[in-house]
Each structure stands twice: as C-alpha cells, then as structure tokens.
mmCIF file with all atom_site columns, C-alpha atoms in Angstrom:
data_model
loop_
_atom_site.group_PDB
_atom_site.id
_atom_site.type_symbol
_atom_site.label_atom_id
_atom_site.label_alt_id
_atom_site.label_comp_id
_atom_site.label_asym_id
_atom_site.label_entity_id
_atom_site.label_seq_id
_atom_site.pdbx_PDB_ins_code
_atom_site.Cartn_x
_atom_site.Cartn_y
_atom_site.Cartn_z
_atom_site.occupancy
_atom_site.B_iso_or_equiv
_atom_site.pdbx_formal_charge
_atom_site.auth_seq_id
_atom_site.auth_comp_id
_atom_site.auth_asym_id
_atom_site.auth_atom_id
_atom_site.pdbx_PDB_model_num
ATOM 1  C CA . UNK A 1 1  ? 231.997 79.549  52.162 1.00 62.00 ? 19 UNK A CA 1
ATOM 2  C CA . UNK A 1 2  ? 231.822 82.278  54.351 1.00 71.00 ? 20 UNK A CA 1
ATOM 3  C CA . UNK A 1 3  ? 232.783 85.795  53.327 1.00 71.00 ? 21 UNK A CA 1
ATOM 4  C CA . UNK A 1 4  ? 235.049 87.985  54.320 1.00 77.00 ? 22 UNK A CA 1
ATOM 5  C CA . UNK A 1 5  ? 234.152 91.596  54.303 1.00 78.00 ? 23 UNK A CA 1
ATOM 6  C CA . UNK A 1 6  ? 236.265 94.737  54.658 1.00 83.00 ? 24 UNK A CA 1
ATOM 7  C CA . UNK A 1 7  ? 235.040 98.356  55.491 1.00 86.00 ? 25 UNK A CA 1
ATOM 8  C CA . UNK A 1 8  ? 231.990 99.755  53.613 1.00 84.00 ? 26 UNK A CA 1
ATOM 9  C CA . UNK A 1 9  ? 230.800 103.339 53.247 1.00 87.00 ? 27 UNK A CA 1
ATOM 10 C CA . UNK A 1 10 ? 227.222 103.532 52.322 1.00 86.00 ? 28 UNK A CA 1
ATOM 11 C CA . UNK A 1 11 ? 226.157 107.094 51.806 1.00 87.00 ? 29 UNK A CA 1
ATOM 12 C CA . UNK A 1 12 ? 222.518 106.422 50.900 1.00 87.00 ? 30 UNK A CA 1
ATOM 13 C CA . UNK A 1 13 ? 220.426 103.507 50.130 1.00 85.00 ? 31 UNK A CA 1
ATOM 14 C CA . UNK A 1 14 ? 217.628 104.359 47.519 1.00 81.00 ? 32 UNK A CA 1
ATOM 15 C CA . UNK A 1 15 ? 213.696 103.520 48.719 1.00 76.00 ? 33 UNK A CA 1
ATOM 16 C CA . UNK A 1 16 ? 213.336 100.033 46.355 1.00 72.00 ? 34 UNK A CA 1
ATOM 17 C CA . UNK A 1 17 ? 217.378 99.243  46.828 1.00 78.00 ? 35 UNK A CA 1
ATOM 18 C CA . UNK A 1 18 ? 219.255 96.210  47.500 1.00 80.00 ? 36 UNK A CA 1
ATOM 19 C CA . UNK A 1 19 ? 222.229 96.428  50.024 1.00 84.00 ? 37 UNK A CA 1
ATOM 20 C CA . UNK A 1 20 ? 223.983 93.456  51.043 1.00 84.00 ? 38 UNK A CA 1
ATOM 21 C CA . UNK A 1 21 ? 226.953 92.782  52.618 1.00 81.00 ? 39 UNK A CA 1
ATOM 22 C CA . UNK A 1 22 ? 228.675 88.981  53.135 1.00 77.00 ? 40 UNK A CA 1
ATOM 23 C CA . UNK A 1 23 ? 227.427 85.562  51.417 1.00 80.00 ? 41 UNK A CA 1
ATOM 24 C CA . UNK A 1 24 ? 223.727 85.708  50.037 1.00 80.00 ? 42 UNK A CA 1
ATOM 25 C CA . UNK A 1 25 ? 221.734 82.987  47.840 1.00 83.00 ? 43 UNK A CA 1
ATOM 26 C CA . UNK A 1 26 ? 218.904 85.236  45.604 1.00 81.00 ? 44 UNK A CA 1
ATOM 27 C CA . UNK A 1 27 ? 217.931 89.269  45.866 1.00 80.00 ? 45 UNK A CA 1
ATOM 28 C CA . UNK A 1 28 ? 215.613 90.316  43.898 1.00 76.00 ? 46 UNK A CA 1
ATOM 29 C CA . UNK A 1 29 ? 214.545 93.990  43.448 1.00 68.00 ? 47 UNK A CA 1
ATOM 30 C CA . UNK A 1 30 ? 210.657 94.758  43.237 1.00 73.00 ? 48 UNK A CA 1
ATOM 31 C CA . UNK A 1 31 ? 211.088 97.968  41.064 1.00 73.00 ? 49 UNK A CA 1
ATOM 32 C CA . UNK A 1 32 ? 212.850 98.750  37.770 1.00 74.00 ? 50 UNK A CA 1
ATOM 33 C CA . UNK A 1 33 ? 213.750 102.302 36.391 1.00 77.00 ? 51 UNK A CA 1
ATOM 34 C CA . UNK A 1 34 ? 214.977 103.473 32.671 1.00 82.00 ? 52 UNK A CA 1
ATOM 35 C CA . UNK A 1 35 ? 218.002 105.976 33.788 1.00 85.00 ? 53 UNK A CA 1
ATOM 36 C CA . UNK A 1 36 ? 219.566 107.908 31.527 1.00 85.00 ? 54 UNK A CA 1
ATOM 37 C CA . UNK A 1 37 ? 223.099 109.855 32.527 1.00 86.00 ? 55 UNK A CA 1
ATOM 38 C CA . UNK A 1 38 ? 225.663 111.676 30.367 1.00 84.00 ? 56 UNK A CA 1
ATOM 39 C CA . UNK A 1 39 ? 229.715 111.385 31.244 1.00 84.00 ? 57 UNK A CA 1
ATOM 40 C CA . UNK A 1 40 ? 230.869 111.093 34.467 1.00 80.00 ? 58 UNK A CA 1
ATOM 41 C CA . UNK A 1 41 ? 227.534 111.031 36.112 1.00 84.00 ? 59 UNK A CA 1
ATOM 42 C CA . UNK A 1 42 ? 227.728 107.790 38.201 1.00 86.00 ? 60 UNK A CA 1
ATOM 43 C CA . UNK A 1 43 ? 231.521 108.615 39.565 1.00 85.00 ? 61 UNK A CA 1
ATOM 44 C CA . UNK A 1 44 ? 231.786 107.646 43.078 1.00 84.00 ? 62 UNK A CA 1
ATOM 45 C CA . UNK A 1 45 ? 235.264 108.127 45.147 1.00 84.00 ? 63 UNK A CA 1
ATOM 46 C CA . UNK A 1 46 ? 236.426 110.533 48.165 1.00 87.00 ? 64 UNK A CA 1
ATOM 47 C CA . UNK A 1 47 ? 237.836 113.303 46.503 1.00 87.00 ? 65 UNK A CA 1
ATOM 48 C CA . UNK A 1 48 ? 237.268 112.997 42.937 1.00 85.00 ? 66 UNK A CA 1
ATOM 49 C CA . UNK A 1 49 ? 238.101 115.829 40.257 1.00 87.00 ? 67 UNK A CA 1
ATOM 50 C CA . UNK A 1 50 ? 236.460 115.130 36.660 1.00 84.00 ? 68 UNK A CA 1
ATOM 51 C CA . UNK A 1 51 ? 236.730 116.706 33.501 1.00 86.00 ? 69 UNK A CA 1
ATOM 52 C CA . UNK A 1 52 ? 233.896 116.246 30.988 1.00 84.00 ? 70 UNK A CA 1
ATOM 53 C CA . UNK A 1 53 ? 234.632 119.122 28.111 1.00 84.00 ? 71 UNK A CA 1
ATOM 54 C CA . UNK A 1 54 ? 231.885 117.713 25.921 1.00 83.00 ? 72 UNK A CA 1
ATOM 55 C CA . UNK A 1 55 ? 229.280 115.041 26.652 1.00 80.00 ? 73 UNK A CA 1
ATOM 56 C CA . UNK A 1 56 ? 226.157 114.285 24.763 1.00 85.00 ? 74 UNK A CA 1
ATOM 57 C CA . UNK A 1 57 ? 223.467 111.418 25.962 1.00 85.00 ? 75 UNK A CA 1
ATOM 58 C CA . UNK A 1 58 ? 221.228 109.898 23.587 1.00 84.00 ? 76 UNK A CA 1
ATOM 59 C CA . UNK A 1 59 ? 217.997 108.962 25.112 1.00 84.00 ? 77 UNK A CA 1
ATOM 60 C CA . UNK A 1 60 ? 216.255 107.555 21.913 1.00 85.00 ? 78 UNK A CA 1
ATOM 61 C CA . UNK A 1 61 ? 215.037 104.707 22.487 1.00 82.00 ? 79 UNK A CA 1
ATOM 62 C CA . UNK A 1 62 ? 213.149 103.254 18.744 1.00 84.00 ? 80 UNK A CA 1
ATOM 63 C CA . UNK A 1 63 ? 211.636 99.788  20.330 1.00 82.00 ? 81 UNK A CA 1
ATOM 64 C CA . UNK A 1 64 ? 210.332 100.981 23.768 1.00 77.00 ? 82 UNK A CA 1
ATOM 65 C CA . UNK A 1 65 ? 210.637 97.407  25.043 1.00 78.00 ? 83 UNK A CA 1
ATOM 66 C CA . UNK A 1 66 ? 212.823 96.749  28.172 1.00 79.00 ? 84 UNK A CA 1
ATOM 67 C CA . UNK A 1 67 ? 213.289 93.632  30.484 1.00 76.00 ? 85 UNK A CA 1
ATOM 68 C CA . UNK A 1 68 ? 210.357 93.909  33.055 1.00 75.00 ? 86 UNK A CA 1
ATOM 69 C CA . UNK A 1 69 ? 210.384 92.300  36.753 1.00 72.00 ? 87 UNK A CA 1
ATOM 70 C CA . UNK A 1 70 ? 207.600 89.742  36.503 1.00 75.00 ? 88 UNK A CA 1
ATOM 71 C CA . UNK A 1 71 ? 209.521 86.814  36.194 1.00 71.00 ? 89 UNK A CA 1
ATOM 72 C CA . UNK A 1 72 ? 211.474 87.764  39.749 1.00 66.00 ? 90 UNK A CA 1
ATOM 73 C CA . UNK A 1 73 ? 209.752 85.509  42.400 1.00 58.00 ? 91 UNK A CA 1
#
C-alpha cells in the first residue's frame, strides 16, 4: 500500500545513516555505535526550552557484549 508522506525536515544525515521516506521492504545499516547521553540529550523540536537541574549517566557496562551487525545481509 502506498504511503502517504507529509513534510520532512532533515537537518543532517550521519555518514553510515539510514533515511527513508515512503513504503520500503528491508534497510539495513552497515555500522553500529555504543552511545551514551545524559537527560535531554537527544531532544529534537523548533524551539525547544529544557530544564535538566541534575542528570547523571551511567556508562558501566559489566558484560561488554552487545548485538553486532553480522547477521544483516
């Protein structure tokens, strides 16, 4: 079924990213990253005022094992 897309605002696509827009059947990125961001660091929006008073990220990580990309082809 075919989709029906609005207006889109891309401010920057990322070297390894995935942008689509409308019906697709399989992406499949070719890079993987560990990211690590404290409160409110991902906030997207035209005029945005946020308020983070105290914010604490914990980045330990005790097994070290993630989900890898070998199994994307």
């Amino acid at each position: 079924m075919p989709a029906i897309v609005g207006v889109a605002q891309v401010i920057s696509v990322g070297s390894s990213s995935i942008f689509n827009i409308g019906d697709v059947y399989k992406m499949m990125p070719i890079s993987n990253a560990k990211t690590f961001s404290g409160a409110g660091s991902f906030n997207t929006g035209d005029g945005m005022n946020v308020y983070n008073h105290l914010s604490s990220t914990n980045t330990y990580d005790s097994d070290n094992i993630d989900q890898g990309i070998w199994l994307n082809a």
